[in-house]
Amino acid sequence: MLSAGLCVSLLAVSCALWPPAVRAAACEPVRIPLCRSMPWNMTKMPNHLHHSTQDNAVLAIEQFEGLLGTGCSPDLLFFLCAMYAPICTIDFQHEPIKPCKAVCERAKSGCEPVMKRYNHSWPDSLACSELPLYDRGVCISPEAIVKADGPDPYLQDPSRCNPESSPDFPMDPNNFHCQGPNGDRCKCKKVKMGQNTYVNNNYNYVIRARVREVRNRGLEPTAVVDVKEVLKSSLVNIPKETQMLYYSSSCLCPPLTAGEEYLIMGYENEERSRLLLIDSSIAQKWRDKMRRKVKKWDQALQASPAHSRRSRH
């Protein structure tokens, strides 16, 4: 009979002779956009849901992005990333570490009622009963990870970036992540509404509209509004009916709240007959005196040298 030590040695040699596809995959950088804010940056595939690549995992995690946008649980993003992009360390490369059962239960208790309102149920593949207890196995939880001073990197506040989340599934993956090119959370630029801004920005359209809903699904975030009054239009015909306003980014700037009536100034895409909202657009709660101001500003715009030069070109 072979000694235990010799068996281990032979096993190690035989594993080294296996082709790369058979050996356990090594750690790889996290590439799932939603999970880049986690307190780990290395993961391992296949994950706990048996996705062989991160590209497959990205497609699968998208079904939860509408739920993330509701902010139903501060543990949901951590839990999902621990399942879809599990932490990978040198000590635990053979088997990815699972999230703790308590993390799953907290996420489920906060979000399952929201899911049920829209005829969704907590997936069997994310069953909490299959996960280890904190004191009886190896698992990760937010409270167990030592972080540097400052705000928790895995906690996101959707209301800061998406003031009116749609219940639809899925939503745009960049919205909940809410980070700019430098890794900062979305922060809408404050545009002071006044004559100088109106003249300098030369908005294509100005409308009074009531917001029905804000949608941030797919790759084109939009606001659905009922147009009450058209104070200015340049390139696109704007009837007094329900219109779609297209945001230029998932940060949803300027922010709009469903049920509120606004004075909205923005730009038009003539080729696609679209009304656009960009960072320099204006959305202010409607006041009747605004109508008179816009007429005055429009007169100033028509008389401005800059407008005359634009008109000649």
Coordinates of N, CA, C and O in Angstrom, one line a residue, residues 1 50 62 75 101 160 189 193-194 212 225 241 243:
M1 N 0.9 -1.2 0.0 CA 0.0 0.0 0.0 C 0.9 1.2 0.0 O 1.9 1.3 0.7
H50 N -22.6 28.8 -11.5 CA -22.1 27.9 -12.6 C -21.9 28.6 -13.9 O -21.9 28.0 -15.0
E62 N -28.0 41.1 -14.8 CA -28.8 42.2 -15.2 C -30.2 42.1 -14.8 O -30.9 43.1 -14.6
D75 N -27.7 45.2 1.6 CA -26.9 44.0 1.5 C -27.1 43.3 0.1 O -26.3 42.4 -0.2
K101 N -24.9 33.0 5.2 CA -26.4 32.8 5.1 C -27.1 34.1 5.6 O -28.1 34.4 5.0
R160 N -29.3 59.0 -4.8 CA -28.4 60.0 -5.1 C -28.2 60.1 -6.6 O -27.8 61.2 -7.2
K189 N -24.6 68.3 -12.2 CA -24.1 69.7 -12.2 C -25.3 70.7 -12.0 O -26.4 70.5 -12.6
M193 N -30.7 78.8 -13.4 CA -31.7 79.2 -14.4 C -31.8 80.7 -14.4 O -32.1 81.4 -13.4
G194 N -31.4 81.3 -15.5 CA -31.4 82.8 -15.6 C -31.2 83.2 -17.1 O -31.0 82.3 -18.0
R212 N -44.5 61.6 -15.8 CA -45.2 60.3 -15.4 C -44.3 59.3 -14.7 O -44.6 58.8 -13.7
V225 N -43.1 62.1 -20.0 CA -43.8 63.3 -19.5 C -45.0 63.6 -20.3 O -45.1 63.2 -21.5
E241 N -48.9 66.2 -25.8 CA -49.2 64.8 -25.5 C -48.0 64.1 -24.8 O -47.1 64.8 -24.4
Q243 N -44.7 62.5 -24.2 CA -43.4 62.5 -24.9 C -42.3 61.7 -24.1 O -42.4 61.6 -22.9

